[in-house]
């Protein structure tokens, strides 16, 4: 362990102590924007101190050190997905990653893109804009809040080129059968683009076992890294089929002797043949990037790895079981599909009307129980996010507050 780094967390209770926001709030809204663990804010503070003092011998070495610190996020992300590092690009957000996918998948006039009517708007926005280029969108209607593989298969046609979806739906927490959908896309020769921001950090995705072409995820929700950094996974076999990116100078292969030596060479000239790095990193900005965001993301991911993704998923499943049982006891309508294989960290419920849902949210917020109200295509209600730092006591506090409100 390096100087200044947090001691490894060996229990969920120990990990909970890293979140100072939990002292005053029952925080059940990671699906909106999560709170950061102390280790992430401290890692950024150390970086900012370094940025202020420039401890390196020269500014050139200082810059190289910052690039190296940012790059430490990449192996942590690869471990999260069971991917190779050359399949990972550091990007600003899920939005950034989805935009890259829309720009670089080779489409022609008349090609069609498939998505579900439950999606968060950013999943659709890049493809909506491509309609001006002759790209068409086909919408798969949800079935009682579910996106089913058979409904996707029925909507796929000979001109379908891309299926873009969220692995977990933001308004009701439905977790799709990514394995079946991936196999379907592979069989039909369709690109599979996945927005995983409402899943990763709560429930794992193993890209070595699940056929996904492109996956993107921001750090600010279930990865507990609200610092404007995320990642893009591009399956190695898919990279050669993408349109090549416009690259920056840091996408150029490191010259012999390193960049410091290169910039001191009198004969260098800007107009020449360049050799670029391979892999997904070529889709990064290729210049000075968001150092604090990547550093915070790496620190938050280390906490997830210390706890273990399977352990986190089991804990969240236990919390959502308790919550759903409590809601049913109160006679409240559970909007989230309850089949275990389709569950996530999100549980959405309805008090009977949009107005009553807003009233319940305000009552909970008044008691410092943080939740949201969210809808898409008339699916939604009061949304509760159960994460690894939550306890059964947090769920009981929410249920007790709801019961008190019903007695008035």
CSV table of N, CA and C in Angstrom, one decimal, residues 36-96:
chain,number,residue,atom,x,y,z
A,36,UNK,N,-19.2,10.0,-2.9
A,36,UNK,CA,-17.8,9.5,-3.0
A,36,UNK,C,-17.3,8.9,-1.7
A,37,UNK,N,-16.5,7.9,-1.8
A,37,UNK,CA,-15.9,7.4,-0.6
A,37,UNK,C,-14.7,8.3,-0.3
A,38,UNK,N,-14.3,8.3,1.0
A,38,UNK,CA,-13.2,9.2,1.4
A,38,UNK,C,-12.0,9.0,0.6
A,39,UNK,N,-11.7,7.7,0.3
A,39,UNK,CA,-10.4,7.4,-0.4
A,39,UNK,C,-10.4,8.1,-1.8
A,40,UNK,N,-11.5,8.3,-2.4
A,40,UNK,CA,-11.5,9.0,-3.7
A,40,UNK,C,-11.2,10.4,-3.6
A,41,UNK,N,-11.9,11.1,-2.6
A,41,UNK,CA,-11.6,12.5,-2.4
A,41,UNK,C,-10.2,12.8,-1.9
A,42,UNK,N,-9.7,11.8,-1.1
A,42,UNK,CA,-8.3,12.0,-0.7
A,42,UNK,C,-7.3,11.8,-1.8
A,43,UNK,N,-7.6,10.8,-2.7
A,43,UNK,CA,-6.7,10.6,-3.9
A,43,UNK,C,-6.6,11.9,-4.7
A,44,UNK,N,-7.8,12.5,-4.9
A,44,UNK,CA,-7.8,13.7,-5.7
A,44,UNK,C,-7.1,14.9,-5.0
A,45,UNK,N,-7.3,14.9,-3.7
A,45,UNK,CA,-6.6,16.0,-2.9
A,45,UNK,C,-5.1,15.8,-3.0
A,46,UNK,N,-4.6,14.6,-3.0
A,46,UNK,CA,-3.1,14.4,-3.2
A,46,UNK,C,-2.7,14.8,-4.6
A,47,UNK,N,-3.5,14.5,-5.6
A,47,UNK,CA,-3.2,15.0,-6.9
A,47,UNK,C,-3.2,16.5,-7.0
A,48,UNK,N,-4.1,17.2,-6.4
A,48,UNK,CA,-4.2,18.6,-6.4
A,48,UNK,C,-3.0,19.3,-5.7
A,49,UNK,N,-2.6,18.6,-4.7
A,49,UNK,CA,-1.4,19.1,-4.0
A,49,UNK,C,-0.2,19.0,-4.9
A,50,UNK,N,-0.1,17.9,-5.6
A,50,UNK,CA,1.0,17.7,-6.5
A,50,UNK,C,0.9,18.7,-7.6
A,51,UNK,N,-0.3,19.0,-8.1
A,51,UNK,CA,-0.5,20.0,-9.2
A,51,UNK,C,0.0,21.4,-8.7
A,52,UNK,N,-0.3,21.7,-7.4
A,52,UNK,CA,0.1,23.0,-6.9
A,52,UNK,C,1.6,23.1,-6.7
A,53,UNK,N,2.3,22.0,-6.4
A,53,UNK,CA,3.7,22.1,-5.9
A,53,UNK,C,4.7,21.8,-7.0
A,54,UNK,N,4.3,21.0,-8.0
A,54,UNK,CA,5.2,20.5,-9.1
A,54,UNK,C,6.4,20.0,-8.5
A,55,UNK,N,6.4,18.8,-7.8
A,55,UNK,CA,7.5,18.2,-7.2
A,55,UNK,C,8.5,17.6,-8.1
A,56,UNK,N,8.2,17.4,-9.4
A,56,UNK,CA,9.1,16.9,-10.4
A,56,UNK,C,10.2,17.8,-10.7
A,57,UNK,N,11.3,17.3,-11.3
A,57,UNK,CA,12.5,18.1,-11.7
A,57,UNK,C,12.1,19.2,-12.7
A,58,UNK,N,11.2,18.8,-13.6
A,58,UNK,CA,10.8,19.8,-14.6
A,58,UNK,C,9.3,19.7,-14.9
A,59,UNK,N,8.7,20.7,-15.6
A,59,UNK,CA,7.3,20.6,-15.9
A,59,UNK,C,7.0,19.5,-16.9
A,60,UNK,N,8.0,19.2,-17.7
A,60,UNK,CA,7.8,18.0,-18.7
A,60,UNK,C,7.6,16.8,-17.9
A,61,UNK,N,8.4,16.5,-16.9
A,61,UNK,CA,8.3,15.3,-16.1
A,61,UNK,C,7.0,15.3,-15.3
A,62,UNK,N,6.6,16.5,-14.9
A,62,UNK,CA,5.4,16.7,-14.1
A,62,UNK,C,4.2,16.3,-14.9
A,63,UNK,N,4.2,16.7,-16.2
A,63,UNK,CA,3.1,16.4,-17.1
A,63,UNK,C,3.1,14.8,-17.3
A,64,UNK,N,4.2,14.2,-17.5
A,64,UNK,CA,4.3,12.8,-17.7
A,64,UNK,C,3.8,12.0,-16.5
A,65,UNK,N,4.1,12.5,-15.3
A,65,UNK,CA,3.6,11.9,-14.1
A,65,UNK,C,2.1,12.0,-14.0
A,66,UNK,N,1.5,13.1,-14.4
A,66,UNK,CA,0.1,13.2,-14.4
A,66,UNK,C,-0.6,12.2,-15.3
A,67,UNK,N,0.0,12.1,-16.5
A,67,UNK,CA,-0.5,11.1,-17.5
A,67,UNK,C,-0.5,9.7,-16.9
A,68,UNK,N,0.6,9.4,-16.2
A,68,UNK,CA,0.7,8.1,-15.6
A,68,UNK,C,-0.3,7.8,-14.5
A,69,UNK,N,-0.6,8.9,-13.7
A,69,UNK,CA,-1.5,8.7,-12.7
A,69,UNK,C,-2.9,8.5,-13.3
A,70,UNK,N,-3.3,9.2,-14.3
A,70,UNK,CA,-4.6,9.0,-15.0
A,70,UNK,C,-4.7,7.5,-15.5
A,71,UNK,N,-3.6,7.0,-16.1
A,71,UNK,CA,-3.6,5.7,-16.7
A,71,UNK,C,-3.8,4.6,-15.7
A,72,UNK,N,-3.7,4.9,-14.4
A,72,UNK,CA,-3.9,3.8,-13.4
A,72,UNK,C,-5.3,3.4,-13.3
A,73,UNK,N,-6.3,4.2,-13.9
A,73,UNK,CA,-7.7,3.8,-13.9
A,73,UNK,C,-7.9,2.6,-14.9
A,74,UNK,N,-7.1,2.5,-15.9
A,74,UNK,CA,-7.4,1.6,-17.0
A,74,UNK,C,-7.4,0.1,-16.5
A,75,UNK,N,-6.3,-0.3,-15.8
A,75,UNK,CA,-6.4,-1.7,-15.3
A,75,UNK,C,-7.5,-2.0,-14.3
A,76,UNK,N,-7.9,-1.0,-13.5
A,76,UNK,CA,-9.0,-1.2,-12.6
A,76,UNK,C,-10.3,-1.4,-13.3
A,77,UNK,N,-10.5,-0.7,-14.4
A,77,UNK,CA,-11.7,-0.9,-15.2
A,77,UNK,C,-11.6,-2.2,-15.9
A,78,UNK,N,-10.5,-2.6,-16.5
A,78,UNK,CA,-10.4,-3.9,-17.1
A,78,UNK,C,-10.7,-5.0,-16.2
A,79,UNK,N,-10.3,-4.9,-14.9
A,79,UNK,CA,-10.6,-5.9,-13.9
A,79,UNK,C,-12.1,-6.0,-13.6
A,80,UNK,N,-12.7,-4.8,-13.6
A,80,UNK,CA,-14.2,-4.7,-13.3
A,80,UNK,C,-14.9,-5.5,-14.4
A,81,UNK,N,-14.5,-5.5,-15.6
A,81,UNK,CA,-15.3,-6.1,-16.7
A,81,UNK,C,-14.7,-7.5,-17.1
A,82,UNK,N,-13.6,-7.9,-16.6
A,82,UNK,CA,-12.8,-9.0,-17.0
A,82,UNK,C,-12.5,-8.9,-18.5
A,83,UNK,N,-11.9,-7.7,-18.8
A,83,UNK,CA,-11.5,-7.3,-20.2
A,83,UNK,C,-10.0,-7.1,-20.2
A,84,UNK,N,-9.5,-7.0,-21.4
A,84,UNK,CA,-8.1,-6.6,-21.6
A,84,UNK,C,-7.9,-5.1,-21.6
A,85,UNK,N,-6.8,-4.6,-21.1
A,85,UNK,CA,-6.6,-3.2,-21.0
A,85,UNK,C,-6.7,-2.5,-22.4
A,86,UNK,N,-6.3,-3.2,-23.5
A,86,UNK,CA,-6.4,-2.5,-24.8
A,86,UNK,C,-7.8,-2.5,-25.3
A,87,UNK,N,-8.7,-3.0,-24.5
A,87,UNK,CA,-10.2,-2.9,-24.9
A,87,UNK,C,-10.8,-1.7,-24.2
A,88,UNK,N,-10.1,-1.0,-23.4
A,88,UNK,CA,-10.6,0.1,-22.5
A,88,UNK,C,-10.1,1.5,-22.9
A,89,UNK,N,-11.1,2.4,-23.1
A,89,UNK,CA,-10.7,3.8,-23.3
A,89,UNK,C,-11.3,4.6,-22.1
A,90,UNK,N,-10.6,5.6,-21.7
A,90,UNK,CA,-11.0,6.5,-20.6
A,90,UNK,C,-11.8,7.7,-21.3
A,91,UNK,N,-13.0,7.8,-21.0
A,91,UNK,CA,-13.9,8.9,-21.5
A,91,UNK,C,-14.5,9.7,-20.4
A,92,UNK,N,-15.2,10.7,-20.8
A,92,UNK,CA,-15.7,11.7,-19.8
A,92,UNK,C,-17.0,11.1,-19.1
A,93,UNK,N,-17.8,10.4,-19.8
A,93,UNK,CA,-19.1,10.0,-19.3
A,93,UNK,C,-19.7,8.9,-20.2
A,94,UNK,N,-20.9,8.4,-19.7
A,94,UNK,CA,-21.6,7.5,-20.6
A,94,UNK,C,-22.0,8.2,-21.9
A,95,UNK,N,-22.5,9.4,-21.7
A,95,UNK,CA,-22.9,10.2,-22.9
A,95,UNK,C,-21.7,10.3,-23.9
A,96,UNK,N,-20.5,10.5,-23.5
A,96,UNK,CA,-19.4,10.6,-24.3
A,96,UNK,C,-19.2,9.3,-25.0
